[in-house]
PDB file of C-alpha atoms in Angstrom:
ATOM      1  CA  MET L  23      -2.084  -6.004  49.284  1.00  0.00           C
ATOM      2  CA  GLY L  24      -1.005  -6.919  45.751  1.00  0.00           C
ATOM      3  CA  LYS L  25       2.425  -6.266  44.301  1.00  0.00           C
ATOM      4  CA  VAL L  26       3.717  -3.616  41.946  1.00  0.00           C
ATOM      5  CA  LEU L  27       5.036  -5.089  38.728  1.00  0.00           C
ATOM      6  CA  THR L  28       6.049  -3.953  35.286  1.00  0.00           C
ATOM      7  CA  HIS L  29       5.043  -5.637  32.071  1.00  0.00           C
ATOM      8  CA  MET L  30       6.222  -4.803  28.613  1.00  0.00           C
ATOM      9  CA  THR L  31       6.506  -6.656  25.289  1.00  0.00           C
ATOM     10  CA  MET L  32      10.074  -6.284  24.111  1.00  0.00           C
ATOM     11  CA  SER L  33      12.200  -7.176  21.072  1.00  0.00           C
ATOM     12  CA  LEU L  34      15.071  -9.541  21.637  1.00  0.00           C
ATOM     13  CA  ASP L  35      17.494  -6.579  21.447  1.00  0.00           C
ATOM     14  CA  GLY L  36      15.632  -4.653  24.139  1.00  0.00           C
ATOM     15  CA  TYR L  37      13.226  -2.280  22.345  1.00  0.00           C
ATOM     16  CA  ILE L  38       9.559  -1.660  23.173  1.00  0.00           C
ATOM     17  CA  ALA L  39       8.877   0.328  20.016  1.00  0.00           C
ATOM     18  CA  GLN L  40      10.457   1.607  16.792  1.00  0.00           C
ATOM     19  CA  PRO L  41      11.985   5.126  16.832  1.00  0.00           C
ATOM     20  CA  ASP L  42       8.608   6.492  15.693  1.00  0.00           C
ATOM     21  CA  GLY L  43       6.833   4.890  18.658  1.00  0.00           C
ATOM     22  CA  GLN L  44       5.074   2.203  16.629  1.00  0.00           C
ATOM     23  CA  PRO L  45       5.234  -1.428  17.917  1.00  0.00           C
ATOM     24  CA  ALA L  46       5.771  -3.087  14.520  1.00  0.00           C
ATOM     25  CA  GLU L  47       5.843  -6.885  15.099  1.00  0.00           C
ATOM     26  CA  LEU L  48       5.933  -6.744  18.894  1.00  0.00           C
ATOM     27  CA  PHE L  49       2.257  -7.566  19.344  1.00  0.00           C
ATOM     28  CA  ASP L  50       2.052 -10.330  16.751  1.00  0.00           C
ATOM     29  CA  TRP L  51       1.829 -12.815  19.595  1.00  0.00           C
ATOM     30  CA  TYR L  52      -1.607 -11.361  20.422  1.00  0.00           C
ATOM     31  CA  SER L  53      -2.900 -13.124  17.289  1.00  0.00           C
ATOM     32  CA  ALA L  54      -0.607 -16.140  17.097  1.00  0.00           C
ATOM     33  CA  GLY L  55      -3.035 -18.780  18.310  1.00  0.00           C
ATOM     34  CA  ASP L  56      -6.643 -19.833  18.570  1.00  0.00           C
ATOM     35  CA  VAL L  57      -7.392 -19.291  22.298  1.00  0.00           C
ATOM     36  CA  SER L  58      -9.494 -16.201  22.800  1.00  0.00           C
ATOM     37  CA  VAL L  59      -8.806 -14.158  25.930  1.00  0.00           C
ATOM     38  CA  PRO L  60     -11.747 -11.771  26.536  1.00  0.00           C
ATOM     39  CA  ASN L  61     -11.217  -8.207  27.655  1.00  0.00           C
ATOM     40  CA  PRO L  62     -13.478  -5.188  28.153  1.00  0.00           C
ATOM     41  CA  ASN L  63     -12.252  -3.285  25.071  1.00  0.00           C
ATOM     42  CA  GLU L  64     -14.047  -4.618  22.023  1.00  0.00           C
ATOM     43  CA  GLU L  65     -11.490  -2.915  19.733  1.00  0.00           C
ATOM     44  CA  VAL L  66      -8.751  -5.222  21.045  1.00  0.00           C
ATOM     45  CA  THR L  67      -8.741  -8.951  20.515  1.00  0.00           C
ATOM     46  CA  PHE L  68      -6.387 -11.609  21.811  1.00  0.00           C
ATOM     47  CA  ALA L  69      -6.159 -14.946  20.026  1.00  0.00           C
ATOM     48  CA  VAL L  70      -3.089 -16.608  21.493  1.00  0.00           C
ATOM     49  CA  ASP L  71      -1.690 -20.029  22.242  1.00  0.00           C
ATOM     50  CA  ASP L  72      -2.588 -21.880  25.483  1.00  0.00           C
ATOM     51  CA  ALA L  73       0.530 -20.814  27.362  1.00  0.00           C
ATOM     52  CA  SER L  74       0.216 -17.147  26.396  1.00  0.00           C
ATOM     53  CA  ALA L  75      -3.477 -17.217  27.283  1.00  0.00           C
ATOM     54  CA  GLU L  76      -2.591 -18.298  30.825  1.00  0.00           C
ATOM     55  CA  VAL L  77      -0.027 -15.477  31.037  1.00  0.00           C
ATOM     56  CA  LEU L  78      -2.498 -12.871  29.720  1.00  0.00           C
ATOM     57  CA  ARG L  79      -5.231 -14.058  32.091  1.00  0.00           C
ATOM     58  CA  GLY L  80      -2.833 -13.706  35.025  1.00  0.00           C
ATOM     59  CA  LEU L  81      -1.779 -10.226  33.909  1.00  0.00           C
ATOM     60  CA  THR L  82      -5.402  -9.076  33.423  1.00  0.00           C
ATOM     61  CA  GLU L  83      -7.369 -10.881  36.143  1.00  0.00           C
ATOM     62  CA  GLU L  84      -4.926 -10.060  38.941  1.00  0.00           C
ATOM     63  CA  VAL L  85      -4.467  -6.369  38.090  1.00  0.00           C
ATOM     64  CA  GLY L  86      -6.422  -3.790  40.076  1.00  0.00           C
ATOM     65  CA  ALA L  87      -4.857  -0.705  38.521  1.00  0.00           C
ATOM     66  CA  LEU L  88      -2.552   0.009  35.602  1.00  0.00           C
ATOM     67  CA  ILE L  89      -0.037   2.871  35.394  1.00  0.00           C
ATOM     68  CA  ALA L  90       0.861   4.433  32.052  1.00  0.00           C
ATOM     69  CA  GLY L  91       2.924   7.406  30.946  1.00  0.00           C
ATOM     70  CA  ARG L  92       1.312  10.257  29.115  1.00  0.00           C
ATOM     71  CA  ARG L  93       3.034   9.423  25.836  1.00  0.00           C
ATOM     72  CA  LEU L  94       1.616   5.844  25.755  1.00  0.00           C
ATOM     73  CA  PHE L  95      -1.771   7.142  26.883  1.00  0.00           C
ATOM     74  CA  ASP L  96      -1.835   9.632  23.996  1.00  0.00           C
ATOM     75  CA  ILE L  97      -0.690   7.028  21.401  1.00  0.00           C
ATOM     76  CA  ALA L  98      -3.457   4.676  22.564  1.00  0.00           C
ATOM     77  CA  ASP L  99      -5.991   7.525  22.839  1.00  0.00           C
ATOM     78  CA  GLY L 100      -6.615   6.431  26.378  1.00  0.00           C
ATOM     79  CA  TRP L 101      -7.837   3.014  25.165  1.00  0.00           C
ATOM     80  CA  GLY L 102     -11.278   4.626  24.870  1.00  0.00           C
ATOM     81  CA  ASP L 103     -11.370   4.604  28.690  1.00  0.00           C
ATOM     82  CA  ARG L 104     -11.458   0.752  28.585  1.00  0.00           C
ATOM     83  CA  HIS L 105      -7.925  -0.604  28.898  1.00  0.00           C
ATOM     84  CA  PRO L 106      -7.711  -4.266  27.785  1.00  0.00           C
ATOM     85  CA  ALA L 107      -6.452  -5.197  31.267  1.00  0.00           C
ATOM     86  CA  GLY L 108      -9.907  -4.348  32.549  1.00  0.00           C
ATOM     87  CA  ALA L 109      -8.545  -2.127  35.315  1.00  0.00           C
ATOM     88  CA  PRO L 110      -8.631   1.594  36.008  1.00  0.00           C
ATOM     89  CA  VAL L 111      -5.686   3.491  34.522  1.00  0.00           C
ATOM     90  CA  VAL L 112      -3.483   5.993  36.372  1.00  0.00           C
ATOM     91  CA  VAL L 113      -1.585   8.290  33.987  1.00  0.00           C
ATOM     92  CA  VAL L 114       1.648  10.003  35.018  1.00  0.00           C
ATOM     93  CA  THR L 115       1.590  13.556  33.604  1.00  0.00           C
ATOM     94  CA  HIS L 116       2.358  17.138  34.534  1.00  0.00           C
ATOM     95  CA  ARG L 117      -0.610  18.327  32.448  1.00  0.00           C
ATOM     96  CA  PRO L 118      -3.816  16.297  32.228  1.00  0.00           C
ATOM     97  CA  PRO L 119      -5.837  16.782  29.019  1.00  0.00           C
ATOM     98  CA  SER L 120      -8.359  19.609  29.335  1.00  0.00           C
ATOM     99  CA  ASP L 121     -11.215  17.258  28.402  1.00  0.00           C
ATOM    100  CA  ALA L 122     -10.058  14.408  30.715  1.00  0.00           C
ATOM    101  CA  ALA L 123     -13.184  14.204  32.869  1.00  0.00           C
ATOM    102  CA  ALA L 124     -15.498  14.013  29.837  1.00  0.00           C
ATOM    103  CA  ARG L 125     -13.449  11.641  27.622  1.00  0.00           C
ATOM    104  CA  TRP L 126     -11.801   9.410  30.230  1.00  0.00           C
ATOM    105  CA  PRO L 127     -13.998   9.428  33.388  1.00  0.00           C
ATOM    106  CA  THR L 128     -12.442   6.280  34.877  1.00  0.00           C
ATOM    107  CA  THR L 129      -8.841   7.423  34.291  1.00  0.00           C
ATOM    108  CA  THR L 130      -6.854   9.196  36.999  1.00  0.00           C
ATOM    109  CA  PHE L 131      -4.145  11.751  36.121  1.00  0.00           C
ATOM    110  CA  VAL L 132      -1.311  12.135  38.653  1.00  0.00           C
ATOM    111  CA  ASP L 133       1.842  14.245  38.648  1.00  0.00           C
ATOM    112  CA  GLY L 134       4.858  12.074  39.526  1.00  0.00           C
ATOM    113  CA  VAL L 135       5.679   8.392  39.575  1.00  0.00           C
ATOM    114  CA  GLU L 136       5.680   7.974  43.369  1.00  0.00           C
ATOM    115  CA  ALA L 137       2.267   9.627  43.647  1.00  0.00           C
ATOM    116  CA  ALA L 138       0.958   7.491  40.768  1.00  0.00           C
ATOM    117  CA  VAL L 139       2.098   4.258  42.430  1.00  0.00           C
ATOM    118  CA  ALA L 140       0.509   5.340  45.746  1.00  0.00           C
ATOM    119  CA  ARG L 141      -2.773   6.216  43.992  1.00  0.00           C
ATOM    120  CA  ALA L 142      -2.749   3.025  41.963  1.00  0.00           C
ATOM    121  CA  ARG L 143      -2.227   0.951  45.121  1.00  0.00           C
ATOM    122  CA  GLU L 144      -5.254   2.655  46.689  1.00  0.00           C
ATOM    123  CA  ILE L 145      -7.368   1.875  43.602  1.00  0.00           C
ATOM    124  CA  ALA L 146      -6.098  -1.721  43.317  1.00  0.00           C
ATOM    125  CA  GLY L 147      -6.767  -2.666  46.935  1.00  0.00           C
ATOM    126  CA  THR L 148      -5.626  -6.294  47.291  1.00  0.00           C
ATOM    127  CA  LYS L 149      -4.876  -6.717  43.576  1.00  0.00           C
ATOM    128  CA  ASP L 150      -1.675  -5.986  41.664  1.00  0.00           C
ATOM    129  CA  VAL L 151      -0.538  -2.740  40.132  1.00  0.00           C
ATOM    130  CA  THR L 152       0.975  -3.045  36.647  1.00  0.00           C
ATOM    131  CA  ILE L 153       3.238  -0.400  35.201  1.00  0.00           C
ATOM    132  CA  ALA L 154       2.993  -0.531  31.430  1.00  0.00           C
ATOM    133  CA  SER L 155       5.272   2.320  30.253  1.00  0.00           C
ATOM    134  CA  ALA L 156       9.055   2.009  29.960  1.00  0.00           C
ATOM    135  CA  ASN L 157       9.935   5.477  31.290  1.00  0.00           C
ATOM    136  CA  VAL L 158       7.579   5.191  34.273  1.00  0.00           C
ATOM    137  CA  ALA L 159       8.831   1.663  34.973  1.00  0.00           C
ATOM    138  CA  GLN L 160      12.425   2.985  34.921  1.00  0.00           C
ATOM    139  CA  GLN L 161      11.596   5.705  37.403  1.00  0.00           C
ATOM    140  CA  ALA L 162       9.707   3.269  39.626  1.00  0.00           C
ATOM    141  CA  LEU L 163      12.680   0.893  39.573  1.00  0.00           C
ATOM    142  CA  ASP L 164      14.958   3.785  40.577  1.00  0.00           C
ATOM    143  CA  LEU L 165      12.633   4.582  43.473  1.00  0.00           C
ATOM    144  CA  GLY L 166      12.587   0.941  44.657  1.00  0.00           C
ATOM    145  CA  LEU L 167       8.822   0.646  44.093  1.00  0.00           C
ATOM    146  CA  VAL L 168       8.798  -2.391  41.717  1.00  0.00           C
ATOM    147  CA  GLU L 169       8.538  -5.901  43.114  1.00  0.00           C
ATOM    148  CA  GLU L 170       8.547  -7.846  39.848  1.00  0.00           C
ATOM    149  CA  VAL L 171       9.742  -7.235  36.298  1.00  0.00           C
ATOM    150  CA  CYS L 172       7.706  -9.028  33.618  1.00  0.00           C
ATOM    151  CA  VAL L 173       8.753  -9.159  29.974  1.00  0.00           C
ATOM    152  CA  SER L 174       7.120 -10.821  27.000  1.00  0.00           C
ATOM    153  CA  LEU L 175      10.194 -11.290  24.816  1.00  0.00           C
ATOM    154  CA  VAL L 176       9.469 -11.381  21.076  1.00  0.00           C
ATOM    155  CA  PRO L 177      11.735 -13.050  18.445  1.00  0.00           C
ATOM    156  CA  VAL L 178      12.499  -9.941  16.440  1.00  0.00           C
ATOM    157  CA  LEU L 179      15.558  -7.615  16.328  1.00  0.00           C
ATOM    158  CA  PHE L 180      14.789  -3.924  15.809  1.00  0.00           C
ATOM    159  CA  GLY L 181      18.352  -2.619  15.739  1.00  0.00           C
ATOM    160  CA  GLU L 182      17.111   0.740  17.043  1.00  0.00           C
ATOM    161  CA  GLY L 183      14.124   2.200  18.734  1.00  0.00           C
ATOM    162  CA  ILE L 184      12.807   3.050  22.193  1.00  0.00           C
ATOM    163  CA  PRO L 185      14.645   0.934  24.756  1.00  0.00           C
ATOM    164  CA  HIS L 186      12.837  -0.781  27.608  1.00  0.00           C
ATOM    165  CA  PHE L 187      15.699  -0.336  30.072  1.00  0.00           C
ATOM    166  CA  THR L 188      18.207   2.476  30.278  1.00  0.00           C
ATOM    167  CA  ARG L 189      20.742   3.581  32.885  1.00  0.00           C
ATOM    168  CA  LEU L 190      19.623   2.904  36.448  1.00  0.00           C
ATOM    169  CA  ALA L 191      20.282   5.700  38.919  1.00  0.00           C
ATOM    170  CA  GLN L 192      21.442   3.293  41.617  1.00  0.00           C
ATOM    171  CA  GLY L 193      23.491   1.045  39.355  1.00  0.00           C
ATOM    172  CA  HIS L 194      22.866  -2.687  39.034  1.00  0.00           C
ATOM    173  CA  LEU L 195      19.522  -4.070  40.145  1.00  0.00           C
ATOM    174  CA  LEU L 196      19.589  -7.755  40.935  1.00  0.00           C
ATOM    175  CA  LEU L 197      16.618  -9.908  40.066  1.00  0.00           C
ATOM    176  CA  GLU L 198      15.716 -13.419  41.211  1.00  0.00           C
ATOM    177  CA  ASP L 199      15.630 -16.324  38.773  1.00  0.00           C
ATOM    178  CA  PRO L 200      12.677 -16.008  36.379  1.00  0.00           C
ATOM    179  CA  THR L 201       9.524 -17.917  35.916  1.00  0.00           C
ATOM    180  CA  VAL L 202       9.607 -18.797  32.225  1.00  0.00           C
ATOM    181  CA  VAL L 203       6.592 -19.531  30.008  1.00  0.00           C
ATOM    182  CA  PRO L 204       7.345 -20.289  26.384  1.00  0.00           C
ATOM    183  CA  GLY L 205       4.536 -19.146  24.123  1.00  0.00           C
ATOM    184  CA  ARG L 206       4.015 -18.829  20.391  1.00  0.00           C
ATOM    185  CA  ARG L 207       5.863 -15.698  19.151  1.00  0.00           C
ATOM    186  CA  ALA L 208       6.696 -14.662  22.758  1.00  0.00           C
ATOM    187  CA  LEU L 209       8.734 -15.959  25.699  1.00  0.00           C
ATOM    188  CA  HIS L 210       7.117 -14.713  28.929  1.00  0.00           C
ATOM    189  CA  LEU L 211       9.518 -13.952  31.751  1.00  0.00           C
ATOM    190  CA  ARG L 212       8.712 -12.889  35.346  1.00  0.00           C
ATOM    191  CA  TYR L 213      11.621 -11.744  37.538  1.00  0.00           C
ATOM    192  CA  PRO L 214      11.054 -10.929  41.235  1.00  0.00           C
ATOM    193  CA  VAL L 215      13.232  -8.020  42.300  1.00  0.00           C
ATOM    194  CA  GLN L 216      15.837  -9.000  44.941  1.00  0.00           C
ATOM    195  CA  ARG L 217      15.338  -7.182  48.224  1.00  0.00           C
ATOM    196  CA  GLY L 218      18.106  -6.387  50.681  1.00  0.00           C
TER     197      GLY L 218
END
């Protein structure tokens, strides 16, 4: 069985979007090099440096299901039912869109984070489950469901916006020392969550 991890691109001061939800410069690293990383969504292209290409390949080739919150899903218009990670998407929502089956036939809509992680694990089989929404990641961390926290840290200060991390219900959460991969326009960090 694969692990449950989170991955977000984050500004140096901890934001994953501007106050209006837009990413601004956060995804500049997706076009900061000349190594193409293919993905199933022809509307999204990755041209990154060698180090970032290795990180992206690991995050896409090893993922068997991706969990997103409804807000991110709506902003991305469901990625046209072809997320760049190349994996089925599980969306956490109380109310699925009325046209969900017709517009997003490979997307699963689930009420609640715990149920979403369980369903994503079923879909992923032996591969990893990646949580790609800050609020969902926060809830999963509070529930003790996350095994690794991954951040692509971008050299920009927003000063305000939507934070990646907020108050944890259980207080401090200790992480192991990170694996660090320096890339062009992003520093990629992977922190295993300490257990026990």
